[in-house]
Amino acid sequence: RDDSEIVVRSLARNMAPADWDKATQYVSSSTGFGGSTSTSQFNNVEDLSSPIAVTYDYQRHPFGDWENRRIVPLLPAMEFTPLESDSNAPLNDIDLGAPRTLVAVSRIRLPENYRTDLPDPVHVKTDFATLDKTYRFDGKEITVERTITVLKKKIPKSDWKNYQRFTKDISLEGESWIQLIQPAKTIA
C-alpha cells in the first residue's frame, strides 16, 4: 500500500457510484488502454484497515494481434523503471516506494472452441521485491494473475546490477504473447 491508495480512495468517495465507470475509463486511458470500461467497482473505500480494490470490465476491438491470433494479458503497467544506463551505476539509490503488495488479474474470454498455448509462469524473487505471474485456461477463459511484492523502500545504488537483472527477469519491456488456436474446421 502506498500514497496512490489515498488518491484512489478520495476519487471513489467524491464520485457517485454511477460515475465510477468514468473514473476507471480515465485511469485505463491514461495507462495506455484505449478500450472502454464498464461495471466498475471500488471496494473497501471506507475500510482503512484493508487495501482498496478496483475492478472493472474492459473491452477493445480489435484486441492484440488478432490477425495472427495472438493476444497479451491486460495488466496495469508495472511500477518499476529501467535504469538510465546498462553499464553504469545510477547516481542515487533506487527508490521503490513504500513496501506493498499489488495484485492484478486479467480475464480474457475466448471465442467458442478456441484453445491456447499459454506462456510459462514467471516467478522472480529478490531481497527487495518479488513477482509471480501465472496463466490458467479453463476451456473458455484465460486468467492471468500477477502479484508484485515490494519488500524494501530503496535499493542501494551499489546493488544496481541486481535491480537491472530483476527488471529483465520480470520482462519489464513487455508481456509475452499468448498464442490462440482456432477450432478445427469441420468438413461436411
Short mmCIF file of C-alpha atoms in Angstrom, two decimals:
data_model
loop_
_atom_site.label_atom_id
_atom_site.label_comp_id
_atom_site.label_asym_id
_atom_site.label_seq_id
_atom_site.Cartn_x
_atom_site.Cartn_y
_atom_site.Cartn_z
CA ARG A 1 0.00 0.00 0.00
CA ASP A 2 1.29 3.42 -0.86
CA ASP A 3 0.28 7.05 -1.34
CA SER A 4 -1.58 6.34 -4.57
CA GLU A 5 -4.18 4.50 -2.47
CA ILE A 6 -5.12 7.82 -0.86
CA VAL A 7 -5.82 9.30 -4.28
CA VAL A 8 -7.93 6.30 -5.34
CA ARG A 9 -9.94 6.35 -2.07
CA SER A 10 -10.55 10.08 -2.47
CA LEU A 11 -11.69 9.56 -6.05
CA ALA A 12 -14.12 6.81 -5.02
CA ARG A 13 -15.51 8.85 -2.11
CA ASN A 14 -16.04 12.01 -4.15
CA MET A 15 -17.75 10.42 -7.14
CA ALA A 16 -21.21 8.96 -7.25
CA PRO A 17 -21.13 5.20 -7.96
CA ALA A 18 -22.97 5.95 -11.21
CA ASP A 19 -19.83 7.83 -12.35
CA TRP A 20 -17.27 5.18 -11.38
CA ASP A 21 -17.11 3.94 -15.00
CA LYS A 22 -15.89 7.44 -15.98
CA ALA A 23 -13.13 7.20 -13.36
CA THR A 24 -11.93 3.78 -14.50
CA GLN A 25 -12.15 4.91 -18.14
CA TYR A 26 -9.84 7.82 -17.31
CA VAL A 27 -7.38 5.60 -15.42
CA SER A 28 -7.47 2.98 -18.16
CA SER A 29 -6.87 5.55 -20.92
CA SER A 30 -4.07 7.29 -19.02
CA THR A 31 -2.22 3.97 -18.62
CA GLY A 32 -2.30 3.14 -22.33
CA PHE A 33 -5.52 1.13 -22.66
CA GLY A 34 -7.66 2.56 -25.45
CA GLY A 35 -10.75 0.37 -24.97
CA SER A 36 -13.83 1.00 -22.86
CA THR A 37 -14.57 0.17 -19.22
CA SER A 38 -17.83 -0.84 -17.54
CA THR A 39 -19.24 -2.38 -14.34
CA SER A 40 -16.66 -0.55 -12.23
CA GLN A 41 -16.46 -1.29 -8.51
CA PHE A 42 -14.42 0.30 -5.73
CA ASN A 43 -14.29 -2.00 -2.70
CA ASN A 44 -13.06 -1.24 0.85
CA VAL A 45 -13.44 2.51 0.24
CA GLU A 46 -14.26 3.28 3.89
CA ASP A 47 -12.31 0.41 5.49
CA LEU A 48 -8.85 1.90 6.01
CA SER A 49 -7.57 -1.36 7.50
CA SER A 50 -7.98 -3.09 4.12
CA PRO A 51 -6.43 -2.13 0.79
CA ILE A 52 -8.78 -0.54 -1.68
CA ALA A 53 -9.70 -2.82 -4.58
CA VAL A 54 -10.78 -1.58 -8.00
CA THR A 55 -12.37 -3.92 -10.54
CA TYR A 56 -13.92 -3.26 -13.93
CA ASP A 57 -14.62 -4.92 -17.24
CA TYR A 58 -12.57 -3.81 -20.22
CA GLN A 59 -13.35 -4.27 -23.88
CA ARG A 60 -11.39 -3.43 -27.00
CA HIS A 61 -11.81 -4.36 -30.65
CA PRO A 62 -9.59 -5.39 -32.31
CA PHE A 63 -7.63 -6.83 -29.43
CA GLY A 64 -3.90 -7.62 -29.53
CA ASP A 65 -2.58 -9.05 -32.78
CA TRP A 66 -5.87 -10.73 -33.68
CA GLU A 67 -4.90 -11.29 -37.35
CA ASN A 68 -2.18 -13.67 -36.10
CA ARG A 69 -4.33 -14.95 -33.22
CA ARG A 70 -2.02 -13.55 -30.55
CA ILE A 71 -3.02 -11.55 -27.50
CA VAL A 72 -1.42 -10.21 -24.33
CA PRO A 73 -2.94 -10.04 -20.86
CA LEU A 74 -4.47 -6.72 -19.92
CA LEU A 75 -2.47 -5.83 -16.83
CA PRO A 76 -1.58 -2.38 -15.49
CA ALA A 77 1.93 -1.12 -16.12
CA MET A 78 4.49 -2.28 -13.60
CA GLU A 79 5.83 0.31 -11.19
CA PHE A 80 9.48 -0.49 -11.89
CA THR A 81 11.53 1.60 -14.26
CA PRO A 82 14.60 0.63 -16.27
CA LEU A 83 17.89 2.21 -15.27
CA GLU A 84 19.24 5.04 -17.42
CA SER A 85 22.38 3.07 -18.26
CA ASP A 86 23.05 -0.62 -18.83
CA SER A 87 26.71 -0.21 -17.96
CA ASN A 88 26.94 2.39 -15.18
CA ALA A 89 25.59 2.58 -11.64
CA PRO A 90 22.93 5.23 -11.00
CA LEU A 91 23.95 8.39 -9.15
CA ASN A 92 21.44 7.75 -6.35
CA ASP A 93 19.85 4.82 -4.57
CA ILE A 94 16.95 3.22 -6.45
CA ASP A 95 13.63 4.27 -4.90
CA LEU A 96 10.90 1.61 -4.97
CA GLY A 97 8.40 3.46 -2.79
CA ALA A 98 6.61 2.04 0.22
CA PRO A 99 6.64 -1.73 0.75
CA ARG A 100 3.38 -3.11 -0.65
CA THR A 101 1.69 -5.94 -2.49
CA LEU A 102 -0.03 -5.33 -5.82
CA VAL A 103 -2.31 -7.95 -7.31
CA ALA A 104 -3.63 -7.66 -10.87
CA VAL A 105 -5.89 -10.21 -12.54
CA SER A 106 -6.73 -10.26 -16.25
CA ARG A 107 -9.56 -12.49 -17.51
CA ILE A 108 -9.99 -12.92 -21.24
CA ARG A 109 -12.96 -14.86 -22.60
CA LEU A 110 -12.10 -16.59 -25.86
CA PRO A 111 -14.43 -17.24 -28.79
CA GLU A 112 -16.23 -20.60 -28.76
CA ASN A 113 -13.96 -23.67 -29.10
CA TYR A 114 -10.71 -21.69 -29.21
CA ARG A 115 -7.72 -23.14 -27.35
CA THR A 116 -4.47 -21.56 -26.30
CA ASP A 117 -0.78 -22.21 -25.81
CA LEU A 118 -0.01 -20.38 -22.56
CA PRO A 119 3.39 -18.92 -21.65
CA ASP A 120 5.28 -20.46 -18.75
CA PRO A 121 4.67 -18.96 -15.30
CA VAL A 122 7.13 -16.36 -14.06
CA HIS A 123 8.50 -16.42 -10.50
CA VAL A 124 11.24 -13.92 -9.63
CA LYS A 125 12.39 -13.44 -6.06
CA THR A 126 14.95 -10.98 -4.71
CA ASP A 127 15.56 -9.46 -1.28
CA PHE A 128 13.89 -6.20 -2.43
CA ALA A 129 10.90 -7.42 -4.50
CA THR A 130 9.13 -10.50 -5.84
CA LEU A 131 6.97 -11.11 -8.89
CA ASP A 132 4.74 -14.10 -9.52
CA LYS A 133 2.73 -14.38 -12.74
CA THR A 134 0.61 -17.41 -13.54
CA TYR A 135 -1.57 -18.37 -16.51
CA ARG A 136 -4.64 -20.63 -16.48
CA PHE A 137 -7.14 -21.67 -19.13
CA ASP A 138 -10.42 -23.36 -18.19
CA GLY A 139 -11.56 -24.09 -21.75
CA LYS A 140 -13.36 -20.75 -22.13
CA GLU A 141 -11.40 -18.08 -20.31
CA ILE A 142 -7.71 -17.25 -19.83
CA THR A 143 -6.85 -15.96 -16.36
CA VAL A 144 -3.52 -14.26 -15.77
CA GLU A 145 -2.68 -13.31 -12.20
CA ARG A 146 0.31 -11.13 -11.35
CA THR A 147 1.43 -10.45 -7.79
CA ILE A 148 4.20 -7.96 -7.11
CA THR A 149 5.51 -7.56 -3.58
CA VAL A 150 7.87 -4.67 -2.89
CA LEU A 151 9.89 -5.62 0.19
CA LYS A 152 12.20 -2.62 0.55
CA LYS A 153 11.73 1.09 0.05
CA LYS A 154 15.15 1.63 -1.52
CA ILE A 155 17.93 -0.36 -3.10
CA PRO A 156 21.48 0.89 -2.56
CA LYS A 157 22.96 2.20 -5.80
CA SER A 158 25.78 -0.31 -5.33
CA ASP A 159 23.19 -3.10 -5.87
CA TRP A 160 22.15 -1.74 -9.27
CA LYS A 161 23.13 -4.89 -11.19
CA ASN A 162 20.68 -6.99 -9.13
CA TYR A 163 17.92 -4.47 -9.85
CA GLN A 164 18.79 -4.49 -13.54
CA ARG A 165 18.68 -8.32 -13.61
CA PHE A 166 15.30 -8.20 -11.81
CA THR A 167 13.80 -5.83 -14.42
CA LYS A 168 14.97 -8.14 -17.22
CA ASP A 169 13.72 -11.28 -15.44
CA ILE A 170 10.22 -9.81 -14.96
CA SER A 171 10.01 -8.79 -18.65
CA LEU A 172 9.72 -5.10 -17.91
CA GLU A 173 9.89 -4.38 -21.63
CA GLY A 174 6.57 -6.11 -22.34
CA GLU A 175 4.23 -9.03 -21.91
CA SER A 176 4.63 -12.40 -23.60
CA TRP A 177 2.21 -13.17 -26.42
CA ILE A 178 -0.47 -15.75 -25.72
CA GLN A 179 -0.98 -17.81 -28.87
CA LEU A 180 -4.58 -18.70 -29.67
CA ILE A 181 -5.51 -21.85 -31.58
CA GLN A 182 -8.58 -21.71 -33.82
CA PRO A 183 -11.08 -24.55 -33.69
CA ALA A 184 -10.63 -27.19 -36.34
CA LYS A 185 -12.88 -26.66 -39.34
CA THR A 186 -15.30 -29.47 -39.90
CA ILE A 187 -15.77 -30.76 -43.43
CA ALA A 188 -19.32 -31.67 -44.27
#
